[in-house]
Coordinates of C-alpha atoms in Angstrom, one line a residue:
X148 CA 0.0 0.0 0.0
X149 CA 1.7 3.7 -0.7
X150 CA 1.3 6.8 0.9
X151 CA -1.6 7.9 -1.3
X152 CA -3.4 4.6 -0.5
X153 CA -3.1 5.2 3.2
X154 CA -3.6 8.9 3.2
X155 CA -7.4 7.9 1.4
X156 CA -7.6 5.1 4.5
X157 CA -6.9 7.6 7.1
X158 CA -10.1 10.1 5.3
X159 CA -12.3 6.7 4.9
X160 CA -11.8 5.3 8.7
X161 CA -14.7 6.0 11.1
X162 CA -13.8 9.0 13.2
X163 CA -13.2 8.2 16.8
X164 CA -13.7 11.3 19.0
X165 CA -12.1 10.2 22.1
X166 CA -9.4 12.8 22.3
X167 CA -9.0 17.0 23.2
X168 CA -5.9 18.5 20.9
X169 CA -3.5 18.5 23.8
X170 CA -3.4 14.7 24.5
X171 CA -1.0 12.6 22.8
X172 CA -2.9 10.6 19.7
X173 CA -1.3 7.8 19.0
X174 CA -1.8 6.1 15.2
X175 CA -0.8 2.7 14.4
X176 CA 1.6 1.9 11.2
X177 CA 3.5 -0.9 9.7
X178 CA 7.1 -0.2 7.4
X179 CA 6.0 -1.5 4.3
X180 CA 8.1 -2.3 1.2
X181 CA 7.0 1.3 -0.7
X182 CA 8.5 3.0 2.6
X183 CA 11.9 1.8 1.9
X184 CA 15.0 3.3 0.6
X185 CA 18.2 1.4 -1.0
X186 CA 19.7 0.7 2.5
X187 CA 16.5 -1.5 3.1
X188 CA 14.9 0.9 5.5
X189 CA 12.8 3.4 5.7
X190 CA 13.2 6.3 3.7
X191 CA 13.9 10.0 5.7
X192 CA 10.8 11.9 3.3
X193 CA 8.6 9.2 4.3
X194 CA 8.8 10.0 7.8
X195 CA 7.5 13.4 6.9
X196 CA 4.7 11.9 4.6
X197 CA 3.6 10.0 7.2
X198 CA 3.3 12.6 9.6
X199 CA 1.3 13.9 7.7
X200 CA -1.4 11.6 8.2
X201 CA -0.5 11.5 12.0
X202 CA -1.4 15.4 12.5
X203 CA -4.6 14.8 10.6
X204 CA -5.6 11.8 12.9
X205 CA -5.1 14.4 15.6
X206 CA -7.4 16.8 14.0
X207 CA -10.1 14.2 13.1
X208 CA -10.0 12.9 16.6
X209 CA -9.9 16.0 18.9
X210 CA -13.0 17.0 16.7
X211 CA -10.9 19.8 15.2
X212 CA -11.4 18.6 11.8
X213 CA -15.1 19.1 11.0
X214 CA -14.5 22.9 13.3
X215 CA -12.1 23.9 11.1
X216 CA -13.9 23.3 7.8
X217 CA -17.2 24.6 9.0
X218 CA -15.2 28.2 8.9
X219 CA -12.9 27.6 6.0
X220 CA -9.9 26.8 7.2
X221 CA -7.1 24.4 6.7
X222 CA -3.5 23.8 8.1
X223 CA 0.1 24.1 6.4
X224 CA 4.3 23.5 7.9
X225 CA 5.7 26.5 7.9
X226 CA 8.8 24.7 9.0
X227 CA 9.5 21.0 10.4
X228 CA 12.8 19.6 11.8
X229 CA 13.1 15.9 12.3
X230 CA 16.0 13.9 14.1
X231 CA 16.7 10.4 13.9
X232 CA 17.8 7.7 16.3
X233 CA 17.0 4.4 15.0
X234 CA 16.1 2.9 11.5
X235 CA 12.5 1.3 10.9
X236 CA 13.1 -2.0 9.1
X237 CA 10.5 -3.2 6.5
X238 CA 7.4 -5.1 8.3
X239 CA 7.7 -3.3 11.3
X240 CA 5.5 -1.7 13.1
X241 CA 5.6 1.4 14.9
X242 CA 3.2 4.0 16.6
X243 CA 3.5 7.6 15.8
X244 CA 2.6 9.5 18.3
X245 CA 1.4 13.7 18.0
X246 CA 0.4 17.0 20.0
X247 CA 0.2 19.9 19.9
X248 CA 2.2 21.7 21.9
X249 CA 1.1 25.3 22.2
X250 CA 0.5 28.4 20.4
X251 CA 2.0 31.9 19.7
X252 CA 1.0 35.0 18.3
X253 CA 0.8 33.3 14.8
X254 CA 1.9 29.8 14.7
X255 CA 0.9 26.7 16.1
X256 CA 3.8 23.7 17.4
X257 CA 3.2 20.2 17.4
X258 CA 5.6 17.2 18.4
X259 CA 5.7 13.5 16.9
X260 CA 7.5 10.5 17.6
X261 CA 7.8 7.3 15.6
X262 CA 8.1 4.7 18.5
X263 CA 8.9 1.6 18.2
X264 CA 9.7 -1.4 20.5
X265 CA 9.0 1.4 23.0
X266 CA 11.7 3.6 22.1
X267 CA 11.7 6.9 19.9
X268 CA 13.1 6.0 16.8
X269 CA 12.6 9.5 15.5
X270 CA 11.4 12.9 16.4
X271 CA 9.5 15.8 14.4
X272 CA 8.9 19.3 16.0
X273 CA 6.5 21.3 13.5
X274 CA 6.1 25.0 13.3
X275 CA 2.3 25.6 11.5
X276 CA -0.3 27.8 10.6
X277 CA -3.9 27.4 9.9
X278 CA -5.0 29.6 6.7
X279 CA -8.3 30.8 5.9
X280 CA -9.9 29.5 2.5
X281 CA -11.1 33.4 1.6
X282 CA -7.2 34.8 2.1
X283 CA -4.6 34.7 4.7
X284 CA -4.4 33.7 8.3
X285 CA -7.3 32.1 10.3
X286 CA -7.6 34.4 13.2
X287 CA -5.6 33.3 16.0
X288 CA -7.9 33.9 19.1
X289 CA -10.5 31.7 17.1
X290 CA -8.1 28.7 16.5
X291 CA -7.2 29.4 21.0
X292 CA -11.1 29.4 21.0
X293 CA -11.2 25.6 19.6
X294 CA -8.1 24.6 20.6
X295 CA -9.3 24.9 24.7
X296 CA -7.0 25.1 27.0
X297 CA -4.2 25.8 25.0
X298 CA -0.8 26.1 27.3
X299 CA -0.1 30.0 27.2
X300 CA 3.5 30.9 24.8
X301 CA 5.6 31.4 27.4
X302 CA 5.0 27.5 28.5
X303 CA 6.4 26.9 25.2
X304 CA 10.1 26.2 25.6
X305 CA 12.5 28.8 24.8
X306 CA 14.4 26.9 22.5
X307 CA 11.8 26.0 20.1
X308 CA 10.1 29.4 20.6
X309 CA 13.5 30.6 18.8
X310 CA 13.7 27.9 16.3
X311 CA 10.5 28.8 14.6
X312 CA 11.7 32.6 14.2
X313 CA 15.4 31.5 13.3
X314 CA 13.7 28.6 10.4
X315 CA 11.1 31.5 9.2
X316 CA 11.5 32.6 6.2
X317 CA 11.1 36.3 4.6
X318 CA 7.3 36.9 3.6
X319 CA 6.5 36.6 -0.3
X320 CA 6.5 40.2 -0.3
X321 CA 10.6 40.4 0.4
X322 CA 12.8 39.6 -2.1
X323 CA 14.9 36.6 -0.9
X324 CA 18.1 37.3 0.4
X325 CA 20.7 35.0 -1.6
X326 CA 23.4 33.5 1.1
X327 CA 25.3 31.7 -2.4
X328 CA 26.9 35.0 -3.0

């Protein structure tokens, strides 16, 4: 089965409701043989891809989902960093794991872990925004408003506070700055 295959899974599997968006959703995978690379395991983008579907298990099941349509919005990654301690071999399975992890003034975080044998085998911190379908940003104090009891900024740790302003990147409006020169 390929990503596309399980991506259309994960939008025709009955909904299960049994989470808010600040516990920990756990989704259930398998390495299969699409997921592998020539070393024979599982291929860095795929991680990524796969993520994917773990952050929209975690909007289906905190009931986020459905909210979020209703007003026209959808999410994007603004910026994702990902670090690896183990390989996943073919035929194995492994939970990934996602949160969110708090807010700021414009962005959203979110943490996943690919576990496995009950130890991370990688880890993904996610820097993202929610964007409305009529133009730009969703309003922020309406995501808080669905989000609940969102932890407040400064709960966020410092460190990854100023990752997502050093991995930003200019707006479309500013020309690039080229660091090749």
């Amino acid at each position: 089965m390929n990503l596309w295959w399980r991506t259309l899974l994960s939008f025709l599997t009955p909904v299960r409701k049994d989470a808010r968006p600040f516990d920990v959703i756990s989704t259930r995978f398998r390495v299969l043989p699409t997921d592998l690379d020539f070393y024979g395991h599982m291929n860095n983008g795929r991680y990524l891809s796969i993520s994917d579907i773990g952050r929209f298990d975690l909007l289906q099941r905190s009931g986020l989902w459905p909210e979020l349509r209703k007003r026209g919005w959808y999410p994007v990654v603004a910026s994702s960093t990902i670090s690896y301690r183990t390989s996943l071999q073919p035929w194995q399975r492994f939970t990934l794991e996602s949160r969110f992890l708090g807010v700021d003034g414009r962005d959203v975080y979110l943490e996943q872990r690919f576990v496995a044998k009950g130890e991370i085998a990688a880890r993904l911190y996610v820097r993202g925004r929610f964007l409305a379908k009529s133009g730009g940003h969703a309003p922020m104090d309406g995501l808080v408003a669905l989000l609940g009891d969102a932890p407040l900024p400064n709960a966020l740790p410092a460190w990854l506070l100023q990752w997502g302003a050093d991995s930003a990147l200019p707006s479309s409006k500013s020309p690039a700055p080229s660091v090749w020169d």
